[in-house]
Coordinates of N, CA and C in Angstrom, one line a residue:
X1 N 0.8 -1.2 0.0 CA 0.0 0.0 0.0 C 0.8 1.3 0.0
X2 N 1.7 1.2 0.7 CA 2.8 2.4 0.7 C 3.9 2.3 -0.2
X3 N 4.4 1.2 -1.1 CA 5.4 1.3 -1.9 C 5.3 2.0 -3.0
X4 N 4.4 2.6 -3.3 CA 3.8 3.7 -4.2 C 4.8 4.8 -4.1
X5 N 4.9 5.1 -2.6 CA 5.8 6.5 -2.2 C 7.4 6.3 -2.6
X6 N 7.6 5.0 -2.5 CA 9.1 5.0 -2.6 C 9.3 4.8 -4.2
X7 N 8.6 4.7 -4.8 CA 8.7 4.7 -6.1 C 9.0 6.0 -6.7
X8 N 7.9 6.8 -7.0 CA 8.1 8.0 -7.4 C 8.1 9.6 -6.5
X9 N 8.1 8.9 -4.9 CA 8.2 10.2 -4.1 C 7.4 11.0 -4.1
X10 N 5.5 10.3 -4.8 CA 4.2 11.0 -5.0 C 3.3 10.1 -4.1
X11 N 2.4 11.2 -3.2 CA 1.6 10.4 -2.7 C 0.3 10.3 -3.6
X12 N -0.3 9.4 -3.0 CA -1.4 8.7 -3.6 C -2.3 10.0 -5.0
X13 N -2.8 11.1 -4.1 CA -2.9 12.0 -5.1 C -2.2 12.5 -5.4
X14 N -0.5 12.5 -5.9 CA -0.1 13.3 -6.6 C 0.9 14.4 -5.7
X15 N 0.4 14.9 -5.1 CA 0.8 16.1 -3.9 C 1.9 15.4 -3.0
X16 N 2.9 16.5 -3.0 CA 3.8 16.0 -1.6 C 3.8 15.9 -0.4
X17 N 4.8 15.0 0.3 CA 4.1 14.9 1.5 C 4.5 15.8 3.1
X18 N 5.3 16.7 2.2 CA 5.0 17.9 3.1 C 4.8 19.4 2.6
X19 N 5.2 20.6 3.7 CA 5.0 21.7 2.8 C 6.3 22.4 1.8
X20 N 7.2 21.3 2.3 CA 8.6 21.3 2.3 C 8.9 20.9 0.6
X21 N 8.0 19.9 0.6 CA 8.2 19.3 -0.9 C 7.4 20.3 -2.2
X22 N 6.3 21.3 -1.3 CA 5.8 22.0 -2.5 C 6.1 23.7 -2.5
X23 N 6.8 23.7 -1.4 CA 7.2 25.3 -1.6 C 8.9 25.1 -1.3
X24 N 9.6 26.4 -2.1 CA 11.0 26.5 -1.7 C 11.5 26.2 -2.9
X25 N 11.8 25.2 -3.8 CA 11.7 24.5 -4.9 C 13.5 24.2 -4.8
X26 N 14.3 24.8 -5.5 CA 15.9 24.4 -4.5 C 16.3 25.3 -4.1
X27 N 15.8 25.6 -2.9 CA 16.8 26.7 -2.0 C 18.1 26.1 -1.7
X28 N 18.0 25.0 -1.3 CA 19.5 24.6 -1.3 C 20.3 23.9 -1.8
X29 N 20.1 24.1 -3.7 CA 20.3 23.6 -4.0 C 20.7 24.6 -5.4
X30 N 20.8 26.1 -4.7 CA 21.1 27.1 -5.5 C 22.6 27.6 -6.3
X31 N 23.5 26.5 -5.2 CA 24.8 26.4 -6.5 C 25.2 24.9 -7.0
X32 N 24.3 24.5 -7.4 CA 24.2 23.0 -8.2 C 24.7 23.4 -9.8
X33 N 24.1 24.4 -10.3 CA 24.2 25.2 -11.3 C 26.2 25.0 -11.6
X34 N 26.9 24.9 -10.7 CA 28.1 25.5 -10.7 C 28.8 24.2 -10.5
X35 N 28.7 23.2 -10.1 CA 28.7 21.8 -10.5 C 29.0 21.1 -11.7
X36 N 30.2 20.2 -11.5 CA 30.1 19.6 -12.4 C 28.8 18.1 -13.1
X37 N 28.8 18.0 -14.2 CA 27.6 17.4 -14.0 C 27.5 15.7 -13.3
X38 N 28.7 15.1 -13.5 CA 28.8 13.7 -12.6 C 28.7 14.1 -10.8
X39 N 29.3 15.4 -10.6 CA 29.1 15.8 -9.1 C 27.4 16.1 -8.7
X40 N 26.8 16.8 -9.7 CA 25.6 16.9 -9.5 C 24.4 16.0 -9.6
X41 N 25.2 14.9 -10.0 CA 24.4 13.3 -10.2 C 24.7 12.8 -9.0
X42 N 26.0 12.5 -8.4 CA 26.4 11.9 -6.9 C 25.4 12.7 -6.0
X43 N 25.5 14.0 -5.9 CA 24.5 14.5 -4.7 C 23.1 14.3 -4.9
X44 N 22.8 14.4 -6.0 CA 21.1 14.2 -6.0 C 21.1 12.4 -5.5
X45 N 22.1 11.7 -5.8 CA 21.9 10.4 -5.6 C 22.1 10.0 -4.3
X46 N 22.8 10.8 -3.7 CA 22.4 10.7 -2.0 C 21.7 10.8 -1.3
X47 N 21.1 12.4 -2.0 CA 20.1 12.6 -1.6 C 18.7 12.0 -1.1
X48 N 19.0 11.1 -2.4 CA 17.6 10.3 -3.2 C 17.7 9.0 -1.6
X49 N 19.4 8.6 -1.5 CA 19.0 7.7 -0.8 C 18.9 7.8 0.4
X50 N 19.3 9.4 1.2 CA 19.1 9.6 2.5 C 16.8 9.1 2.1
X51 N 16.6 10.0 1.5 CA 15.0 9.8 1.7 C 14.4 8.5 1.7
X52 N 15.5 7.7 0.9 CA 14.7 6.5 0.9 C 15.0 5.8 2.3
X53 N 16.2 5.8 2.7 CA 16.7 5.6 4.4 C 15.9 5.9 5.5
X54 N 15.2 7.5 5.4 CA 14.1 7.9 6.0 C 12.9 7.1 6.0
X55 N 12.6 6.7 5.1 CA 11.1 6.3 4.6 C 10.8 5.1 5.0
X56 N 12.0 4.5 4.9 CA 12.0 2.8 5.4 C 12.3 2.5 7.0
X57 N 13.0 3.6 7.5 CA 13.2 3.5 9.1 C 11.8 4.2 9.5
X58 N 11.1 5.1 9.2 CA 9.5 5.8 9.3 C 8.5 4.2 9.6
X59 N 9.3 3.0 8.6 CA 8.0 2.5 8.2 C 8.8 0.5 9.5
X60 N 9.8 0.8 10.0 CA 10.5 0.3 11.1 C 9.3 -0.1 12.2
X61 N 9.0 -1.3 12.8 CA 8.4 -1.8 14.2 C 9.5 -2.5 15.0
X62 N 8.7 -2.7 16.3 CA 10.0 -3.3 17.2 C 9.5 -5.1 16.7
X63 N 8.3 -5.4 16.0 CA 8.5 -6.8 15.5 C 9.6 -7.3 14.8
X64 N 9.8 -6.2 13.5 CA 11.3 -6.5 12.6 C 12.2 -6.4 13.2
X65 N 12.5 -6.1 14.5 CA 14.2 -6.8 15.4 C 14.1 -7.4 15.7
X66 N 13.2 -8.7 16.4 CA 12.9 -9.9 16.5 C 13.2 -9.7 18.0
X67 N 12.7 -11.1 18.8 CA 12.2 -11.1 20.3 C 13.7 -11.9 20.6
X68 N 14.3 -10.9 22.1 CA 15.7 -11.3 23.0 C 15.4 -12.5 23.8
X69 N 15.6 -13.4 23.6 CA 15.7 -14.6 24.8 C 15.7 -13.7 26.2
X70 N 14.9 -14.0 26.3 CA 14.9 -14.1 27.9 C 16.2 -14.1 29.1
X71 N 15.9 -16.0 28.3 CA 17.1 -16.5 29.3 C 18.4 -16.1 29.0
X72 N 18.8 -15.5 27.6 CA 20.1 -15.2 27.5 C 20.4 -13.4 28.0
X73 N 19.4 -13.1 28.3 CA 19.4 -12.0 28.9 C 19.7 -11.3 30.1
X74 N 19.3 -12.7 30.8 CA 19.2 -12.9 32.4 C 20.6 -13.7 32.8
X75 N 21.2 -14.5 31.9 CA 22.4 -15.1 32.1 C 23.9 -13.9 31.7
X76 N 23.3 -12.8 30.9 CA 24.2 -11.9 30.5 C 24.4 -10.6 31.5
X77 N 23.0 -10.2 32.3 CA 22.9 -10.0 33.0 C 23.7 -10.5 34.7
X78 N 24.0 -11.7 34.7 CA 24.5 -12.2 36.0 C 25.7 -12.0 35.7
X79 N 26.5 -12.4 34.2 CA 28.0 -12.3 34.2 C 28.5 -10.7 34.6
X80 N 27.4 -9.5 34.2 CA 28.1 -7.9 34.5 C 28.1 -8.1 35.9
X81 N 26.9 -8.6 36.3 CA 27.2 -8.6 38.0 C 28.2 -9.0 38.7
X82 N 29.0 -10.3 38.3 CA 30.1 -11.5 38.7 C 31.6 -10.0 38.7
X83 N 31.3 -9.6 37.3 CA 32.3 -8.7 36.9 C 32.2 -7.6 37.5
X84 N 31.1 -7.5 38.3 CA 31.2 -5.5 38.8 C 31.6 -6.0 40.1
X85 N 31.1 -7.1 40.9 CA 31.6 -7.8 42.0 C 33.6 -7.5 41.8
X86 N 33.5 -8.4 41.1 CA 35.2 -8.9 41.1 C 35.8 -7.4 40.7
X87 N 35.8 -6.1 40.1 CA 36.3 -5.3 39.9 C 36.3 -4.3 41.0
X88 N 35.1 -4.8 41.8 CA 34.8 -4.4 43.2 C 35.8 -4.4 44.2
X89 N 36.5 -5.9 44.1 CA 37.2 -6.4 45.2 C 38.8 -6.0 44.2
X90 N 39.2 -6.3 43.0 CA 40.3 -5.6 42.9 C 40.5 -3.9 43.3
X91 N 39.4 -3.4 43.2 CA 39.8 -1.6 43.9 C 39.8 -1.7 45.2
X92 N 39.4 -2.6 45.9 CA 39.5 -2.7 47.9 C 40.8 -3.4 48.0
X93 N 41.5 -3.6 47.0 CA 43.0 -4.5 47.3 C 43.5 -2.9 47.0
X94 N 43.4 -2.4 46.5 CA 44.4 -1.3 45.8 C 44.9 -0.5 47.4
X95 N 46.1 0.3 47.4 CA 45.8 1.7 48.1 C 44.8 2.6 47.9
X96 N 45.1 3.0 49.2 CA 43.7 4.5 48.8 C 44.3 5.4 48.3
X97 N 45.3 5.6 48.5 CA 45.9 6.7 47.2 C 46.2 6.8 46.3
X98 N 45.7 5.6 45.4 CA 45.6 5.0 43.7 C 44.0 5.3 43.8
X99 N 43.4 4.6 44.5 CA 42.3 4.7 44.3 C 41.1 5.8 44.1
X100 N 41.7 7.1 45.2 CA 41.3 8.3 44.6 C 41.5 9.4 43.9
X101 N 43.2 8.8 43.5 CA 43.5 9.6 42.5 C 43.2 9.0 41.0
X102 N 42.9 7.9 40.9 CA 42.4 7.1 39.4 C 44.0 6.7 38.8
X103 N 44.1 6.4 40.2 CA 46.0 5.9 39.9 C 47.6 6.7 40.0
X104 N 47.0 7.8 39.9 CA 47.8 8.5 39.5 C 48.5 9.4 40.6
X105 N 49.7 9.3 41.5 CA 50.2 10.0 42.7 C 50.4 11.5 42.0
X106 N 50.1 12.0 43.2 CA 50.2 13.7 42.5 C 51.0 14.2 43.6
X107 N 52.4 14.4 43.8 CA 53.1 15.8 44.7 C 52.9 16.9 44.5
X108 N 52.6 17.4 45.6 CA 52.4 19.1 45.6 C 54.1 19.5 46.8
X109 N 54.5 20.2 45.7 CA 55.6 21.3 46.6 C 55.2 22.3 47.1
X110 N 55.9 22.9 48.5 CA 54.9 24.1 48.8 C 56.2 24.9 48.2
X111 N 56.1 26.3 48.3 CA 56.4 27.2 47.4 C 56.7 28.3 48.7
X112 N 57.8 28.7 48.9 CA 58.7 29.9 50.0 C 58.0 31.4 49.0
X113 N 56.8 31.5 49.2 CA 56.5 33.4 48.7 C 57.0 34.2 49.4
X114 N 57.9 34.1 50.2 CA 58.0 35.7 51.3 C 59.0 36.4 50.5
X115 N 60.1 35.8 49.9 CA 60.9 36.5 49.3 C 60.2 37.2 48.0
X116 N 59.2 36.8 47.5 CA 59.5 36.9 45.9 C 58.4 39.1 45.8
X117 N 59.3 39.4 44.7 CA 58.2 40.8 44.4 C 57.1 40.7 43.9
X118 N 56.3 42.1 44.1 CA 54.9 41.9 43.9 C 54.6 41.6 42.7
X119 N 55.1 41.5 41.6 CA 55.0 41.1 40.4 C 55.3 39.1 40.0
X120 N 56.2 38.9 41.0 CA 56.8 37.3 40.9 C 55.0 36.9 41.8
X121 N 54.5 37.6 42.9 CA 53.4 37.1 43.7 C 52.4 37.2 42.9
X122 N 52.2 38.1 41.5 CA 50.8 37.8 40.9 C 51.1 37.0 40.1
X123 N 52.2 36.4 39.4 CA 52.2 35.8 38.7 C 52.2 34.3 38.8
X124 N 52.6 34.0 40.2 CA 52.2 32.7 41.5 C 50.6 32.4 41.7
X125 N 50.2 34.0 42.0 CA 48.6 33.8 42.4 C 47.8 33.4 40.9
X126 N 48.2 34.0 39.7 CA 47.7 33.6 38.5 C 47.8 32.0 37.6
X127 N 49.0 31.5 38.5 CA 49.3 30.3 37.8 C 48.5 29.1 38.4
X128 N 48.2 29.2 40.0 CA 48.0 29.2 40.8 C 45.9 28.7 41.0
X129 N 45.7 30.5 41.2 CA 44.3 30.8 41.6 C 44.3 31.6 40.6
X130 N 43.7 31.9 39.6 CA 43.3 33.0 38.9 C 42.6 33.9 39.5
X131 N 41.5 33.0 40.0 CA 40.3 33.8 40.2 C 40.4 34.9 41.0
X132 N 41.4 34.8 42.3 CA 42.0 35.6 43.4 C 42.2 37.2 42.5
X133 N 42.9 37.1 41.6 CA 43.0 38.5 41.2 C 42.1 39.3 40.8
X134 N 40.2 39.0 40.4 CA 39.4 39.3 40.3 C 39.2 39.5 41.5
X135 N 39.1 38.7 42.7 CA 38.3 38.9 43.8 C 39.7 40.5 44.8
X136 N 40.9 40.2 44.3 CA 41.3 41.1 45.2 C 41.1 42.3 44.5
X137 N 40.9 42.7 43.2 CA 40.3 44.0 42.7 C 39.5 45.0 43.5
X138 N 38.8 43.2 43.5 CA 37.4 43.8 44.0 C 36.7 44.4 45.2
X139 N 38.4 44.2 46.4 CA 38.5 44.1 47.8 C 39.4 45.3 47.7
X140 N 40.1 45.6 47.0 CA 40.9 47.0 46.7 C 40.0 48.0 46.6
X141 N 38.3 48.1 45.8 CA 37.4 49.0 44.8 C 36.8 49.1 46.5
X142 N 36.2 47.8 47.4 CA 35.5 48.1 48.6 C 36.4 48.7 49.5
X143 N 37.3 48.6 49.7 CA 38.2 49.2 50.7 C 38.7 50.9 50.2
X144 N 38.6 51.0 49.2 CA 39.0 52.6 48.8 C 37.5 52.9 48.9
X145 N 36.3 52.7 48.7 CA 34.8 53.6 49.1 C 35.3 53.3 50.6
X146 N 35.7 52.2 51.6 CA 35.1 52.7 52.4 C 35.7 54.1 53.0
X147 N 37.3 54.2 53.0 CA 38.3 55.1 53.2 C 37.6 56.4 52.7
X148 N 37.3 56.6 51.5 CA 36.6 57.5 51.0 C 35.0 58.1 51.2
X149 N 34.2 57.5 51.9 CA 32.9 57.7 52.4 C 33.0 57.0 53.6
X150 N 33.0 55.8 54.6 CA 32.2 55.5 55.7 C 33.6 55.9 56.7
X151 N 34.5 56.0 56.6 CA 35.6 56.7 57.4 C 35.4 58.3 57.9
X152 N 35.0 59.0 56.6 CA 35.0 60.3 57.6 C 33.7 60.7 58.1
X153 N 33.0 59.7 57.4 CA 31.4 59.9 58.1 C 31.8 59.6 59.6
X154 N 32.3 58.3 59.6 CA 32.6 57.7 61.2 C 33.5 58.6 62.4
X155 N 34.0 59.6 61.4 CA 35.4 60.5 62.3 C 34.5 61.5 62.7
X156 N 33.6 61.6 62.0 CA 32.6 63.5 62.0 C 31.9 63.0 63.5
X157 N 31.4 61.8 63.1 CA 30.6 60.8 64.6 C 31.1 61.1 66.0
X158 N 32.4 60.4 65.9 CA 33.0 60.7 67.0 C 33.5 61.8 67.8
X159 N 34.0 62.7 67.0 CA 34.2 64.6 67.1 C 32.8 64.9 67.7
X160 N 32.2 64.9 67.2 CA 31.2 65.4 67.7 C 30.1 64.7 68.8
X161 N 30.9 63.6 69.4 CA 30.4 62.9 70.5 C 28.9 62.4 70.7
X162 N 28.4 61.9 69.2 CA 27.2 61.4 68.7 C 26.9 60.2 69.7
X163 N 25.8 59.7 69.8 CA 25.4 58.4 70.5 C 25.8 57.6 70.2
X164 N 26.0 56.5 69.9 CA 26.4 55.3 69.0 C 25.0 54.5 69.0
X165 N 24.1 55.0 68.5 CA 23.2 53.9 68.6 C 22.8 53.7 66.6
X166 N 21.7 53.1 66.7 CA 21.6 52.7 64.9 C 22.6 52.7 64.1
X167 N 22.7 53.2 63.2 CA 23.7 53.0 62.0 C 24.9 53.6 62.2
X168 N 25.1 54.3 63.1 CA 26.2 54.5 64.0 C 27.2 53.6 64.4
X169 N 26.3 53.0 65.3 CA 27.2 51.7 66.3 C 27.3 50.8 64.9
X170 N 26.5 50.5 63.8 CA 27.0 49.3 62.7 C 28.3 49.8 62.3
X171 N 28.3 51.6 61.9 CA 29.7 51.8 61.2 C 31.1 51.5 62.3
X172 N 30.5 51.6 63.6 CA 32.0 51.4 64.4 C 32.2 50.1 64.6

């Protein structure tokens, strides 16, 4: 009833079978022109058989893969188990220090910073932490407002032997 379509790529009346097939005409197909003509025969002939690939996997049930034994299912099933067991018991033989590194020992050297200059120290913290030089920016930008606004608000406070209560006592 359907091998109609794979024949000439028309359905029953004529009309295609989407809106794909009746508008656009070759949009992408607008430097074929510029092609040689055995090249322009290989692509259309791909083409032809991606659709036909589609049409026949479209027309695919889980009858046509045929029914898994059971029992060989359930016996294949116990061998991964035997094997997750036993792979189980070789990682509880291992060290724990293979085992959480995925084998692999890792030394860390500590590193003497007191001597080094402030340029040898970002370039430690960069190799290092990156992220730290974003965050100390950012502790440099808070620390200059506060110096710059909540310090001499706080000094005017005191001079002038204000209460310390509310937002007062927060800034001291």
């Amino acid at each position: 009833d359907d091998d109609d379509d794979d024949e000439g790529g028309l359905r029953p009346l004529g009309w295609g079978g989407s809106k794909k097939d009746l508008y656009g005409g070759n949009d992408d197909d607008d430097d074929d022109d510029e092609l040689p003509e055995d090249e322009r025969a290989e692509r259309l002939e791909a083409e032809e058989a991606m659709m036909l690939q589609r049409s026949h996997a479209a027309r695919l049930r889980a009858e046509d893969f045929g029914k898994i034994d059971s029992a060989a299912a359930a016996r294949a099933g116990s061998e991964d188990a035997a094997l997750g067991r036993q792979l189980d018991a070789e990682m509880a033989e291992l060290p724990h220090a293979l085992r959480a590194k995925g084998g692999v020992r890792v030394e860390e050297v500590a590193r003497d910073l007191s001597g080094l200059s402030e340029a040898e120290l970002a370039r430690a913290v960069q190799a290092d932490a990156p992220e730290l030089l974003t965050l100390l920016t950012d502790f440099q930008d808070t620390m200059r407002e506060v110096r710059t606004r909540v310090a001499p608000v706080l000094s005017a406070a005191r001079q002038r032997q204000l209460p310390l209560e509310g937002g007062l006592k927060f800034l001291e």
